[in-house]
Coordinates of C-alpha atoms in Angstrom, one line a residue:
Chain V
M79 CA 7.2 -28.2 6.2
V80 CA 6.7 -24.5 5.9
L81 CA 7.8 -21.1 7.4
Y82 CA 4.6 -19.0 7.5
L83 CA 5.0 -15.2 7.4
I84 CA 1.7 -14.0 8.7
G85 CA 0.4 -10.4 8.8
L86 CA -1.7 -9.6 11.9
G87 CA -3.3 -6.5 10.6
L88 CA -3.6 -3.3 12.5
H89 CA -5.3 -3.6 15.8
D90 CA -6.0 -6.8 17.8
E91 CA -6.2 -10.5 17.8
K92 CA -9.3 -10.5 15.5
D93 CA -7.5 -8.7 12.7
V94 CA -5.7 -11.9 11.6
T95 CA -7.3 -13.7 8.6
I96 CA -9.0 -17.1 8.8
R97 CA -6.1 -18.5 6.8
G98 CA -3.6 -16.9 9.1
L99 CA -5.3 -18.2 12.2
E100 CA -5.3 -21.7 10.8
A101 CA -1.6 -21.6 10.0
I102 CA -0.8 -20.3 13.5
K103 CA -2.8 -23.1 15.2
G104 CA -1.0 -25.7 13.1
S105 CA 2.5 -24.3 13.8
E106 CA 4.9 -25.9 16.2
R107 CA 6.5 -22.6 17.2
V108 CA 5.1 -19.1 16.9
Y109 CA 7.3 -15.9 16.7
L110 CA 6.1 -12.3 16.9
E111 CA 8.3 -9.7 15.2
A112 CA 8.3 -6.9 17.7
Y113 CA 10.3 -4.0 16.3
T114 CA 8.7 -2.4 13.3
S115 CA 5.2 -1.8 14.6
I116 CA 2.9 -2.4 17.5
L117 CA -0.5 -3.9 18.0
G118 CA -3.1 -2.3 20.2
I119 CA -2.9 -5.2 22.6
G120 CA -0.3 -7.3 24.5
K121 CA 1.0 -10.7 23.4
E122 CA -0.8 -12.4 26.3
R123 CA -4.1 -11.7 24.5
L124 CA -2.7 -13.2 21.3
E125 CA -1.5 -16.2 23.2
S126 CA -4.9 -16.9 24.8
F127 CA -6.7 -16.4 21.4
Y128 CA -4.4 -18.7 19.6
G129 CA -3.9 -21.2 22.4
K130 CA -0.2 -21.0 21.7
D131 CA 2.9 -19.6 23.4
I132 CA 4.5 -16.8 21.5
I133 CA 8.2 -16.1 21.3
V134 CA 9.0 -12.4 20.9
A135 CA 11.6 -11.9 18.2
D136 CA 13.4 -8.6 18.5
R137 CA 15.6 -7.1 15.8
D138 CA 18.7 -8.7 17.1
M139 CA 17.2 -12.2 17.0
V140 CA 15.8 -11.8 13.5
E141 CA 18.9 -10.3 12.0
T142 CA 21.6 -12.3 13.8
D143 CA 19.9 -15.6 14.9
S144 CA 17.5 -16.4 12.1
D145 CA 18.6 -20.1 12.2
A146 CA 17.0 -20.4 15.6
I147 CA 13.7 -19.3 14.0
L148 CA 14.2 -21.6 11.1
K149 CA 15.2 -24.6 13.2
D150 CA 13.4 -27.8 12.1
A151 CA 11.2 -25.8 9.8
D152 CA 11.8 -28.5 7.2
K153 CA 10.1 -30.9 9.6
V154 CA 7.4 -28.8 11.4
D155 CA 5.5 -25.6 10.5
V156 CA 6.8 -22.4 12.1
A157 CA 4.8 -19.1 12.1
F158 CA 6.5 -15.7 12.1
L159 CA 3.9 -13.0 12.9
V160 CA 4.3 -9.4 11.8
V161 CA 2.0 -6.6 12.8
G162 CA 0.4 -5.1 9.7
D163 CA 1.7 -7.0 6.6
P164 CA 4.9 -9.0 6.6
F165 CA 6.4 -6.7 3.9
G166 CA 5.1 -3.4 5.3
A167 CA 8.0 -1.9 7.2
T168 CA 10.8 -4.2 6.1
T169 CA 11.0 -7.0 3.6
H170 CA 12.5 -9.6 5.9
A171 CA 14.5 -10.6 2.9
D172 CA 17.5 -11.8 5.0
L173 CA 15.3 -14.3 6.8
L174 CA 13.6 -15.5 3.6
L175 CA 16.8 -15.9 1.7
R176 CA 18.2 -17.9 4.6
A177 CA 15.1 -20.1 4.5
D178 CA 15.9 -20.7 0.8
D179 CA 19.4 -21.7 1.7
L180 CA 18.1 -24.2 4.2
E181 CA 15.5 -25.5 1.6
V182 CA 12.6 -24.4 3.9
P183 CA 9.7 -23.2 1.7
Y184 CA 7.8 -20.1 2.9
V185 CA 4.3 -19.0 2.5
V186 CA 3.1 -15.4 3.0
I187 CA -0.3 -14.6 4.4
H188 CA -0.9 -11.0 3.7
N189 CA -2.9 -8.4 5.7
A190 CA -3.6 -4.7 5.9
S191 CA -0.7 -2.3 6.7
V192 CA -0.7 1.4 7.1
M193 CA 0.7 1.6 3.5
N194 CA -2.7 0.6 2.1
A195 CA -5.1 1.3 5.0
V196 CA -4.2 5.0 4.7
G197 CA -6.6 4.8 1.8
A198 CA -9.3 5.4 4.4
L199 CA -8.4 9.1 4.3
G200 CA -10.1 9.2 0.9
L201 CA -7.1 10.3 -1.2
A202 CA -6.6 7.9 -4.1
L203 CA -3.7 5.6 -3.4
Y204 CA -2.6 5.9 -7.0
N205 CA -1.6 9.5 -6.3
Y206 CA 0.8 8.9 -3.5
G207 CA 4.5 9.3 -4.1
Q208 CA 7.3 7.7 -2.1
T209 CA 6.7 7.3 1.6
V210 CA 8.9 9.0 4.2
S211 CA 9.9 8.2 7.8
I212 CA 10.5 11.2 10.0
P213 CA 13.1 10.5 12.7
F214 CA 13.3 12.2 16.1
F215 CA 15.6 15.1 16.0
T216 CA 18.2 15.6 18.8
D217 CA 20.2 18.6 19.7
S218 CA 23.0 17.5 17.4
W219 CA 21.3 15.4 14.8
R220 CA 18.6 16.9 12.5
P221 CA 18.5 14.7 9.4
D222 CA 16.5 16.2 6.6
S223 CA 16.8 14.0 3.5
W224 CA 13.2 13.0 3.9
L225 CA 12.1 16.6 3.3
E226 CA 13.6 16.5 -0.1
R227 CA 11.5 13.4 -0.9
V228 CA 8.4 15.3 0.3
R229 CA 9.4 18.1 -2.1
E230 CA 9.9 15.6 -5.0
N231 CA 6.4 14.3 -4.5
A232 CA 5.0 17.8 -4.1
R233 CA 6.5 18.9 -7.4
L234 CA 4.7 16.0 -9.1
G235 CA 1.4 16.9 -7.4
L236 CA 1.6 13.7 -5.3
H237 CA 0.7 13.0 -1.7
T238 CA 3.3 12.0 0.8
L239 CA 2.6 9.5 3.6
C240 CA 4.8 10.4 6.5
L241 CA 5.4 7.7 9.0
L242 CA 6.7 8.8 12.4
D243 CA 9.6 7.5 14.5
I244 CA 9.2 4.8 17.1
K245 CA 12.0 4.3 19.6
V246 CA 11.6 0.8 21.2
K247 CA 14.3 -0.9 23.2
E248 CA 16.7 2.1 22.9
Q249 CA 19.5 2.3 25.4
S250 CA 20.8 5.5 26.9
E251 CA 24.4 6.4 25.9
E252 CA 25.5 5.5 29.4
N253 CA 23.9 2.1 29.5
L254 CA 25.1 1.4 25.9
A255 CA 28.7 2.4 26.9
R256 CA 28.6 0.2 30.0
G257 CA 27.0 -2.7 28.1
R258 CA 24.0 -2.7 30.4
K259 CA 20.9 -4.1 28.7
I260 CA 18.6 -1.5 30.3
Y261 CA 16.2 0.0 27.9
E262 CA 14.5 3.4 27.9
P263 CA 10.7 3.5 27.9
P264 CA 9.3 3.4 24.3
R265 CA 8.8 6.7 22.6
Y266 CA 6.3 7.4 19.7
M267 CA 6.5 10.6 17.7
S268 CA 3.2 12.6 17.6
V269 CA 1.9 14.6 14.7
P270 CA 2.5 18.0 16.3
C271 CA 6.1 17.0 17.0
A272 CA 6.7 15.7 13.4
I273 CA 5.2 18.8 11.8
S274 CA 7.1 21.2 14.1
Q275 CA 10.3 19.4 13.1
L276 CA 9.3 19.8 9.5
L277 CA 8.5 23.5 9.9
S278 CA 11.9 24.0 11.6
L279 CA 13.6 23.0 8.4
L280 CA 11.8 25.4 6.2
P281 CA 13.1 28.9 5.4
P282 CA 11.2 31.6 7.3
S283 CA 8.3 33.0 5.2
P284 CA 5.9 36.0 5.8
S285 CA 3.0 33.7 6.4
A286 CA 4.9 30.9 8.1
S287 CA 4.0 31.9 11.6
S288 CA 0.3 32.5 10.9
S289 CA -2.6 30.2 10.8
S290 CA -5.4 32.6 10.5
S291 CA -7.3 32.8 7.3
D292 CA -6.8 36.5 6.8
D293 CA -3.0 36.3 6.8
A294 CA -2.7 33.0 5.1
A295 CA -3.3 34.1 1.5
P296 CA -0.1 35.2 -0.1
A297 CA 0.0 38.9 -0.2
S298 CA 0.7 38.8 -3.9
G299 CA -2.4 36.7 -4.6
V300 CA 0.0 34.2 -6.3
A301 CA -0.2 30.6 -5.0
P302 CA 3.2 29.5 -3.6
A303 CA 5.1 26.7 -5.4
A304 CA 3.9 23.3 -4.2
D305 CA 7.4 22.4 -3.0
A306 CA 7.7 25.5 -0.8
L307 CA 5.4 23.7 1.6
D308 CA 4.1 26.9 3.0
P309 CA 2.7 25.9 6.4
S310 CA -0.5 28.0 6.1
T311 CA -1.3 26.9 2.6
T312 CA -0.2 23.3 2.6
L313 CA -3.0 20.8 3.5
A314 CA -2.4 17.7 5.5
I315 CA -4.5 14.9 7.1
S316 CA -3.4 13.1 10.2
A317 CA -4.2 9.4 10.8
S318 CA -3.7 8.0 14.3
R319 CA -4.1 4.3 15.1
V320 CA -5.4 3.5 11.6
G321 CA -7.6 0.4 11.7
H322 CA -8.2 0.7 15.5
P323 CA -11.7 1.4 16.9
S324 CA -10.3 4.6 18.2
Q325 CA -8.6 5.7 15.0
T326 CA -8.6 9.5 14.6
F327 CA -8.3 11.6 11.4
V328 CA -7.7 15.4 11.5
S329 CA -7.4 17.6 8.4
G330 CA -6.1 21.1 8.1
T331 CA -3.1 23.1 7.1
L332 CA 0.3 22.2 8.5
S333 CA 0.0 25.3 10.8
E334 CA -3.4 24.2 12.1
L335 CA -2.3 20.6 12.8
A336 CA 1.0 21.8 14.5
A337 CA -1.0 24.1 16.8
L338 CA -3.2 21.4 18.1
D339 CA -2.5 19.6 21.4
E340 CA -1.2 16.1 21.2
D341 CA -4.4 14.9 22.8
A342 CA -6.3 15.9 19.7
F343 CA -4.7 12.9 18.0
G344 CA -4.8 10.4 20.9
G345 CA -2.3 7.7 21.6
P346 CA 0.3 6.2 19.2
L347 CA 0.8 5.3 16.4
H348 CA 0.6 8.6 14.5
S349 CA 1.1 9.3 10.9
F350 CA 0.0 12.0 8.5
V351 CA -0.3 12.8 4.8
I352 CA 0.8 15.9 3.0
V353 CA -1.7 16.6 0.3
G354 CA -0.4 17.0 -3.2
R355 CA -1.9 19.1 -6.0
T356 CA -3.7 16.1 -7.6
F357 CA -6.4 16.8 -4.9
H358 CA -9.9 16.9 -6.3
A359 CA -13.4 17.9 -5.1
L360 CA -14.6 14.5 -3.9
E361 CA -11.4 14.1 -1.8
R362 CA -11.8 17.6 -0.4
D363 CA -15.4 16.9 0.6
F364 CA -14.5 13.5 2.1
A365 CA -11.7 14.9 4.3
R366 CA -13.5 18.1 5.2
R367 CA -15.5 16.1 7.7
W368 CA -12.3 16.0 9.9
A369 CA -11.2 19.6 9.3
V370 CA -9.9 21.8 12.2
D371 CA -11.6 24.7 10.3
R372 CA -13.9 23.7 7.5
D373 CA -14.0 27.2 6.0
N374 CA -10.2 27.4 5.8
W375 CA -10.1 23.9 4.4
D376 CA -12.4 24.9 1.6
R377 CA -10.6 28.3 1.0
V378 CA -7.1 26.7 0.7
S379 CA -8.5 23.9 -1.5
K380 CA -10.0 26.5 -3.8
E381 CA -7.3 29.2 -3.8
V382 CA -4.1 27.2 -3.5
Y383 CA -5.0 23.7 -4.7
A384 CA -7.4 25.1 -7.4
V385 CA -10.0 22.4 -6.6
R386 CA -13.1 23.0 -8.7
D387 CA -16.5 21.5 -8.1
Chain W
M122 CA -26.6 0.4 13.3
V123 CA -23.6 0.3 11.0
L124 CA -22.5 0.0 7.4
Y125 CA -19.5 -2.2 7.3
L126 CA -16.9 -1.9 4.5
I127 CA -15.0 -5.1 4.6
G128 CA -11.9 -6.1 2.7
L129 CA -11.9 -9.7 1.6
G130 CA -8.2 -9.9 0.8
L131 CA -6.7 -11.4 -2.2
H132 CA -7.7 -15.0 -2.8
D133 CA -10.6 -16.9 -1.3
E134 CA -13.1 -17.1 1.5
K135 CA -10.4 -17.7 4.1
D136 CA -8.7 -14.4 3.5
V137 CA -11.3 -12.4 5.4
T138 CA -10.3 -11.4 8.9
I139 CA -11.9 -12.8 12.0
R140 CA -13.4 -9.3 12.7
G141 CA -14.7 -9.1 9.1
L142 CA -16.3 -12.5 9.3
E143 CA -18.1 -11.7 12.5
A144 CA -19.4 -8.5 11.0
I145 CA -20.7 -10.4 7.9
K146 CA -22.4 -13.0 10.0
G147 CA -24.1 -10.3 12.0
S148 CA -25.3 -8.3 9.0
E149 CA -28.8 -8.3 7.6
R150 CA -27.8 -7.8 4.0
V151 CA -24.4 -8.5 2.4
Y152 CA -23.3 -6.8 -0.9
L153 CA -20.2 -7.8 -2.9
E154 CA -18.6 -5.0 -4.9
A155 CA -17.8 -6.7 -8.2
Y156 CA -16.2 -4.3 -10.5
T157 CA -12.7 -3.2 -9.3
S158 CA -11.1 -6.6 -8.7
I159 CA -11.9 -10.3 -8.6
L160 CA -11.4 -13.1 -6.1
G161 CA -10.0 -16.5 -7.1
I162 CA -13.4 -18.1 -6.4
G163 CA -17.1 -17.6 -7.1
K164 CA -19.6 -16.0 -4.9
E165 CA -21.3 -19.3 -4.1
R166 CA -18.3 -20.4 -2.1
L167 CA -18.5 -17.2 -0.1
E168 CA -22.2 -17.7 0.5
S169 CA -21.7 -21.2 1.8
F170 CA -18.8 -20.1 4.0
Y171 CA -20.7 -17.1 5.5
G172 CA -24.1 -18.8 5.6
K173 CA -25.5 -15.7 3.9
D174 CA -26.9 -14.7 0.6
I175 CA -24.8 -12.2 -1.3
I176 CA -26.1 -9.4 -3.5
V177 CA -23.6 -8.6 -6.3
A178 CA -23.3 -4.8 -6.6
D179 CA -22.0 -3.7 -10.0
R180 CA -20.7 -0.2 -10.7
D181 CA -24.1 1.0 -11.8
M182 CA -25.7 0.0 -8.5
V183 CA -23.0 1.5 -6.3
E184 CA -22.8 4.8 -8.2
T185 CA -26.5 5.4 -8.9
D186 CA -28.4 3.4 -6.4
S187 CA -26.4 3.7 -3.2
D188 CA -29.6 4.3 -1.2
A189 CA -30.7 0.7 -1.9
I190 CA -27.5 -0.5 -0.3
L191 CA -27.9 1.9 2.7
K192 CA -31.6 1.1 3.1
D193 CA -32.5 0.6 6.8
A194 CA -28.8 0.7 7.7
D195 CA -29.7 2.9 10.6
K196 CA -31.7 0.0 12.0
V197 CA -29.8 -3.1 10.9
D198 CA -26.1 -3.8 10.1
V199 CA -25.3 -4.0 6.4
A200 CA -22.0 -5.4 5.0
F201 CA -20.4 -4.1 1.8
L202 CA -17.6 -6.5 0.7
V203 CA -14.7 -5.4 -1.5
V204 CA -12.0 -7.7 -2.8
G205 CA -8.6 -6.6 -1.5
D206 CA -9.0 -3.6 0.8
P207 CA -12.1 -1.3 0.6
F208 CA -9.9 1.7 -0.4
G209 CA -7.6 -0.2 -2.8
A210 CA -8.9 0.6 -6.3
T211 CA -11.4 3.3 -5.5
T212 CA -12.3 5.2 -2.3
H213 CA -16.1 4.6 -2.4
A214 CA -16.3 8.1 -1.1
D215 CA -19.6 8.7 -2.8
L216 CA -21.2 5.8 -0.9
L217 CA -19.6 6.9 2.4
L218 CA -20.6 10.5 2.1
R219 CA -24.2 9.4 1.3
A220 CA -24.1 7.2 4.4
D221 CA -23.1 10.4 6.4
D222 CA -26.0 12.3 4.9
L223 CA -28.4 9.5 6.1
E224 CA -26.6 9.5 9.5
V225 CA -25.5 5.9 9.0
P226 CA -22.2 5.4 10.7
Y227 CA -19.6 3.3 8.8
V228 CA -16.9 1.0 10.0
V229 CA -14.0 -0.1 7.8
I230 CA -12.4 -3.5 8.2
H231 CA -9.2 -3.4 6.3
N232 CA -7.3 -6.2 4.5
A233 CA -4.4 -6.7 2.1
S234 CA -4.6 -5.3 -1.4
V235 CA -2.2 -5.5 -4.3
M236 CA -1.0 -2.0 -3.2
N237 CA 0.8 -3.4 -0.2
A238 CA 1.0 -7.1 -0.9
V239 CA 3.3 -6.3 -3.8
G240 CA 5.9 -5.9 -1.1
A241 CA 6.3 -9.7 -1.4
L242 CA 8.5 -8.9 -4.5
G243 CA 11.1 -7.7 -2.0
L244 CA 11.4 -4.1 -3.2
A245 CA 11.0 -1.7 -0.2
L246 CA 7.5 -0.2 -0.4
Y247 CA 9.0 3.2 0.6
N248 CA 10.7 3.5 -2.7
Y249 CA 7.6 3.1 -4.9
G250 CA 6.4 6.2 -6.7
Q251 CA 2.8 6.7 -8.0
T252 CA 1.0 3.7 -9.3
V253 CA -0.2 3.5 -12.9
S254 CA -3.0 1.6 -14.6
I255 CA -2.3 0.5 -18.2
P256 CA -5.4 0.4 -20.3
F257 CA -6.1 -1.8 -23.3
F258 CA -5.1 -0.1 -26.5
T259 CA -7.5 -0.2 -29.5
D260 CA -6.8 0.6 -33.1
S261 CA -7.9 4.2 -32.6
W262 CA -7.1 4.8 -28.9
R263 CA -3.6 4.5 -27.4
P264 CA -3.6 6.6 -24.3
D265 CA -0.1 7.2 -23.0
S266 CA -0.3 9.6 -20.0
W267 CA 0.6 6.7 -17.7
L268 CA 4.0 6.4 -19.4
E269 CA 4.9 9.9 -18.3
R270 CA 4.1 9.0 -14.7
V271 CA 6.4 5.9 -15.1
R272 CA 9.1 8.3 -16.3
E273 CA 8.5 10.7 -13.4
N274 CA 9.1 7.9 -11.0
A275 CA 12.1 6.6 -12.9
R276 CA 13.8 10.1 -12.8
L277 CA 13.5 10.0 -9.0
G278 CA 14.9 6.4 -8.9
L279 CA 11.5 5.1 -7.8
H280 CA 9.7 1.8 -8.6
T281 CA 6.4 1.9 -10.5
L282 CA 3.6 -0.6 -9.8
C283 CA 1.7 -1.1 -13.1
L284 CA -1.8 -2.4 -12.7
L285 CA -3.3 -3.9 -15.8
D286 CA -6.7 -3.4 -17.4
I287 CA -9.7 -5.5 -16.6
K288 CA -12.7 -5.4 -18.9
V289 CA -15.7 -6.7 -17.0
K290 CA -19.3 -6.3 -18.1
E291 CA -18.3 -4.4 -21.2
Q292 CA -20.8 -4.1 -24.1
S293 CA -19.9 -4.2 -27.8
E294 CA -20.6 -1.0 -29.6
E295 CA -23.5 -2.6 -31.4
N296 CA -25.1 -3.9 -28.2
L297 CA -24.5 -0.5 -26.5
A298 CA -26.1 1.4 -29.4
R299 CA -29.1 -0.9 -29.4
G300 CA -29.4 -0.7 -25.6
R301 CA -29.0 -4.5 -25.3
K302 CA -27.6 -5.5 -21.9
I303 CA -25.5 -8.2 -23.4
Y304 CA -21.9 -8.3 -22.1
E305 CA -18.7 -9.4 -23.7
P306 CA -16.7 -12.1 -21.9
P307 CA -14.3 -10.6 -19.3
R308 CA -10.8 -9.7 -20.5
Y309 CA -7.7 -9.4 -18.4
M310 CA -4.5 -7.8 -19.6
S311 CA -1.4 -10.0 -19.5
V312 CA 2.1 -8.9 -18.7
P313 CA 3.4 -9.5 -22.2
C314 CA 0.5 -7.5 -23.6
A315 CA 1.1 -4.6 -21.2
I316 CA 4.9 -4.5 -21.9
S317 CA 4.4 -4.7 -25.6
Q318 CA 2.0 -1.7 -25.4
L319 CA 4.7 0.1 -23.4
L320 CA 7.4 -0.7 -25.9
S321 CA 5.2 0.5 -28.8
L322 CA 5.2 3.9 -27.2
L323 CA 9.0 4.2 -26.9
P324 CA 11.1 5.7 -29.6
P325 CA 13.1 3.1 -31.5
S326 CA 16.6 2.6 -30.1
P327 CA 19.6 0.5 -31.3
S328 CA 19.2 -2.0 -28.5
A329 CA 15.4 -1.9 -28.3
S330 CA 14.9 -5.0 -30.4
S331 CA 17.5 -7.1 -28.6
S332 CA 17.3 -9.1 -25.5
S333 CA 20.6 -11.0 -25.7
S334 CA 23.3 -10.0 -23.2
D335 CA 25.9 -9.3 -25.9
D336 CA 23.9 -6.6 -27.6
A337 CA 22.1 -5.2 -24.5
A338 CA 25.0 -3.1 -23.2
P339 CA 24.9 0.3 -24.8
A340 CA 27.7 0.5 -27.3
S341 CA 29.1 3.6 -25.7
G342 CA 29.4 1.9 -22.3
V343 CA 27.3 4.7 -20.9
A344 CA 24.2 3.8 -19.0
P345 CA 21.0 5.1 -20.6
A346 CA 19.0 7.7 -18.7
A347 CA 16.6 6.0 -16.3
D348 CA 13.6 7.6 -17.9
A349 CA 14.5 6.3 -21.4
L350 CA 13.2 2.9 -20.2
D351 CA 15.5 1.1 -22.6
P352 CA 13.8 -2.3 -22.8
S353 CA 17.0 -4.3 -22.7
T354 CA 18.4 -2.5 -19.7
T355 CA 15.3 -1.7 -17.6
L356 CA 14.5 -4.3 -15.0
A357 CA 11.0 -5.4 -14.1
I358 CA 9.3 -8.0 -11.9
S359 CA 5.9 -9.4 -12.7
A360 CA 3.4 -10.5 -10.1
S361 CA 0.5 -12.6 -11.1
R362 CA -2.3 -13.5 -8.7
V363 CA -0.5 -11.9 -5.7
G364 CA -1.7 -13.6 -2.5
H365 CA -3.1 -16.7 -4.3
P366 CA -1.5 -20.1 -3.7
S367 CA -0.6 -20.1 -7.4
Q368 CA 1.0 -16.6 -7.4
T369 CA 3.9 -16.3 -9.9
F370 CA 6.7 -13.8 -9.9
V371 CA 9.1 -13.4 -12.9
S372 CA 12.0 -11.0 -13.0
G373 CA 14.0 -9.8 -16.0
T374 CA 14.5 -7.0 -18.4
L375 CA 11.4 -5.5 -20.1
S376 CA 12.5 -7.3 -23.3
E377 CA 12.9 -10.6 -21.6
L378 CA 9.4 -10.4 -20.0
A379 CA 7.8 -9.3 -23.2
A380 CA 9.2 -12.3 -25.1
L381 CA 7.7 -14.9 -22.7
D382 CA 4.6 -16.7 -23.5
E383 CA 1.5 -15.6 -21.5
D384 CA 1.5 -19.1 -19.9
A385 CA 4.7 -18.2 -18.0
F386 CA 2.6 -15.9 -15.9
G387 CA -0.5 -18.0 -15.5
G388 CA -4.1 -16.8 -15.2
P389 CA -5.3 -13.3 -14.2
L390 CA -4.8 -10.9 -12.5
H391 CA -1.4 -9.8 -13.7
S392 CA 0.7 -6.8 -12.6
F393 CA 4.3 -5.8 -12.8
V394 CA 6.8 -3.4 -11.3
I395 CA 9.4 -1.4 -13.2
V396 CA 12.4 -1.3 -11.0
G397 CA 13.9 2.2 -10.2
R398 CA 17.5 3.1 -9.5
T399 CA 17.1 2.9 -5.7
F400 CA 17.5 -0.8 -6.2
H401 CA 20.0 -2.4 -3.8
A402 CA 22.0 -5.6 -3.4
L403 CA 19.5 -7.4 -1.1
E404 CA 16.7 -6.6 -3.4
R405 CA 18.7 -7.9 -6.4
D406 CA 19.4 -11.2 -4.6
F407 CA 15.8 -11.6 -3.5
A408 CA 14.3 -11.1 -7.0
R409 CA 17.1 -13.0 -8.7
R410 CA 15.4 -16.2 -7.7
W411 CA 12.6 -15.5 -10.2
A412 CA 14.9 -14.3 -13.0
V413 CA 14.4 -15.4 -16.6
D414 CA 18.2 -15.2 -16.9
R415 CA 20.1 -14.8 -13.7
D416 CA 23.4 -13.8 -15.3
N417 CA 21.7 -11.1 -17.3
W418 CA 19.8 -9.9 -14.1
D419 CA 23.1 -9.6 -12.3
R420 CA 24.8 -7.9 -15.2
V421 CA 22.2 -5.3 -15.7
S422 CA 21.9 -4.7 -11.9
K423 CA 25.6 -4.0 -11.8
E424 CA 26.3 -2.2 -15.1
V425 CA 23.1 -0.2 -15.4
Y426 CA 21.7 0.1 -11.9
A427 CA 25.1 0.3 -10.3
V428 CA 24.2 -2.2 -7.6
R429 CA 27.2 -2.9 -5.4
D430 CA 27.6 -5.7 -2.9

């Protein structure tokens, strides 16, 4: 029979496709991949909607015990559910190559993921560069390779989708050392946290600490280089809970977004896009509707991004 | 009430989500945007599945007569269906800004589009650069700006998703001049056509005309620069009809793919990905399964892309 990889989409039990739902209902066992993203609802609601028990598959199980998932999949259908699209956050190539070894065919049932649903911000998907993931900094670990990728995109005029860290099933150092399977509460990075980490990596600049429109224009009147990521003249658009009924978009300069309270963005998951210079008038108007300060949005669009009507 | 923008996904009537189907069934009027992509089926099958008449909205209608689509949408629900995701090929920002003007709220119901479903090729979506569209060349018009974007991606080690031209509802010059609304049959660019157009823009190189493994290695033993796009040492993976039951993936060098018959890729829609240097061993193994020549795939991966196990 078949291993189905089924995307669940972005919010709740009704975001699965008709094709996906039929495959789930016909499957003997149903696994839910539970480490690369989260739905807005618990697995109980999925179980009652599907009329099926769900086995939660954590990273350990998928990476080290894929044969348990594939067991008998040559005789019965097995469904492997992934929030978003099955290939969104990770390709699951190990699992699928193992299925090939066991001569179990697989069928992918795609769905929306943040990688394409971010199109709802109104910036053309064609003009995005590579996507980055921003990890939580600690006192002793402040990785910054993602910032170079943001700069590479910016130099080409491209937008950057920034996905924010999720810590699920993390163990404290003490519990890890003692081999105790006690997990910390999940942590989800917010937009202000991510942007303040970003700003902490930038060299100090005269306008870096300012978000007012008077000070924001470079004194020389010369627009800063795109890859300088000047916080008061670099536009960004946040996207929280994309595809959920409560999704929230906020647009403004990096300084403006960093200064907002976390509540302005609501609950997890948060992401944001750093706007590249390919920005044009229709995109400006579309995202202006969510601007912290519409006048400043228009001013930076015109003076720094050179958007013309 | 509400304007629903609903993604239909990639293949047939069963690729809509449960949420999307409920919204369609509750809508007073249902439009199908019919110019940026195609489903694998006709609108009649959608109509009988939904139990609703469908009004086909061509580009003209959406761009110049959006008020007809939005008529009474403050009193009744209206559904606007888009193949793939509503923001995949175009943002529909004009329509949505007009909805705002008329104080009609809109709700987006996302779905898979080629922009994220291409993840099924096994290359991490994070490592894609900007997407390009390759237009049909004519005798007098051979636009090449997209090739520079491929090179920009290649220099950064990134993959490029190449979407191929669709000509739907095109008029001949004569019919256009005479104002006759007679349309040519639709045309869909194939992978060999797209790659041969690409190759025609490259400067001639010693190995450019060869696809055999003996001649393909540069005589000097030095790997060519990534942005040279040497056809015998640049890897690519084609993806036809992504998300359809008949989807077909083929991997190989640009030369190998260009030399195949169109039948090897099957019917439209075709796209392909030019593999960047971020390529790694698991991705090589995953895509090897579709290789024209597995030995050459491994050889180029190792010698040119420096993939290590």
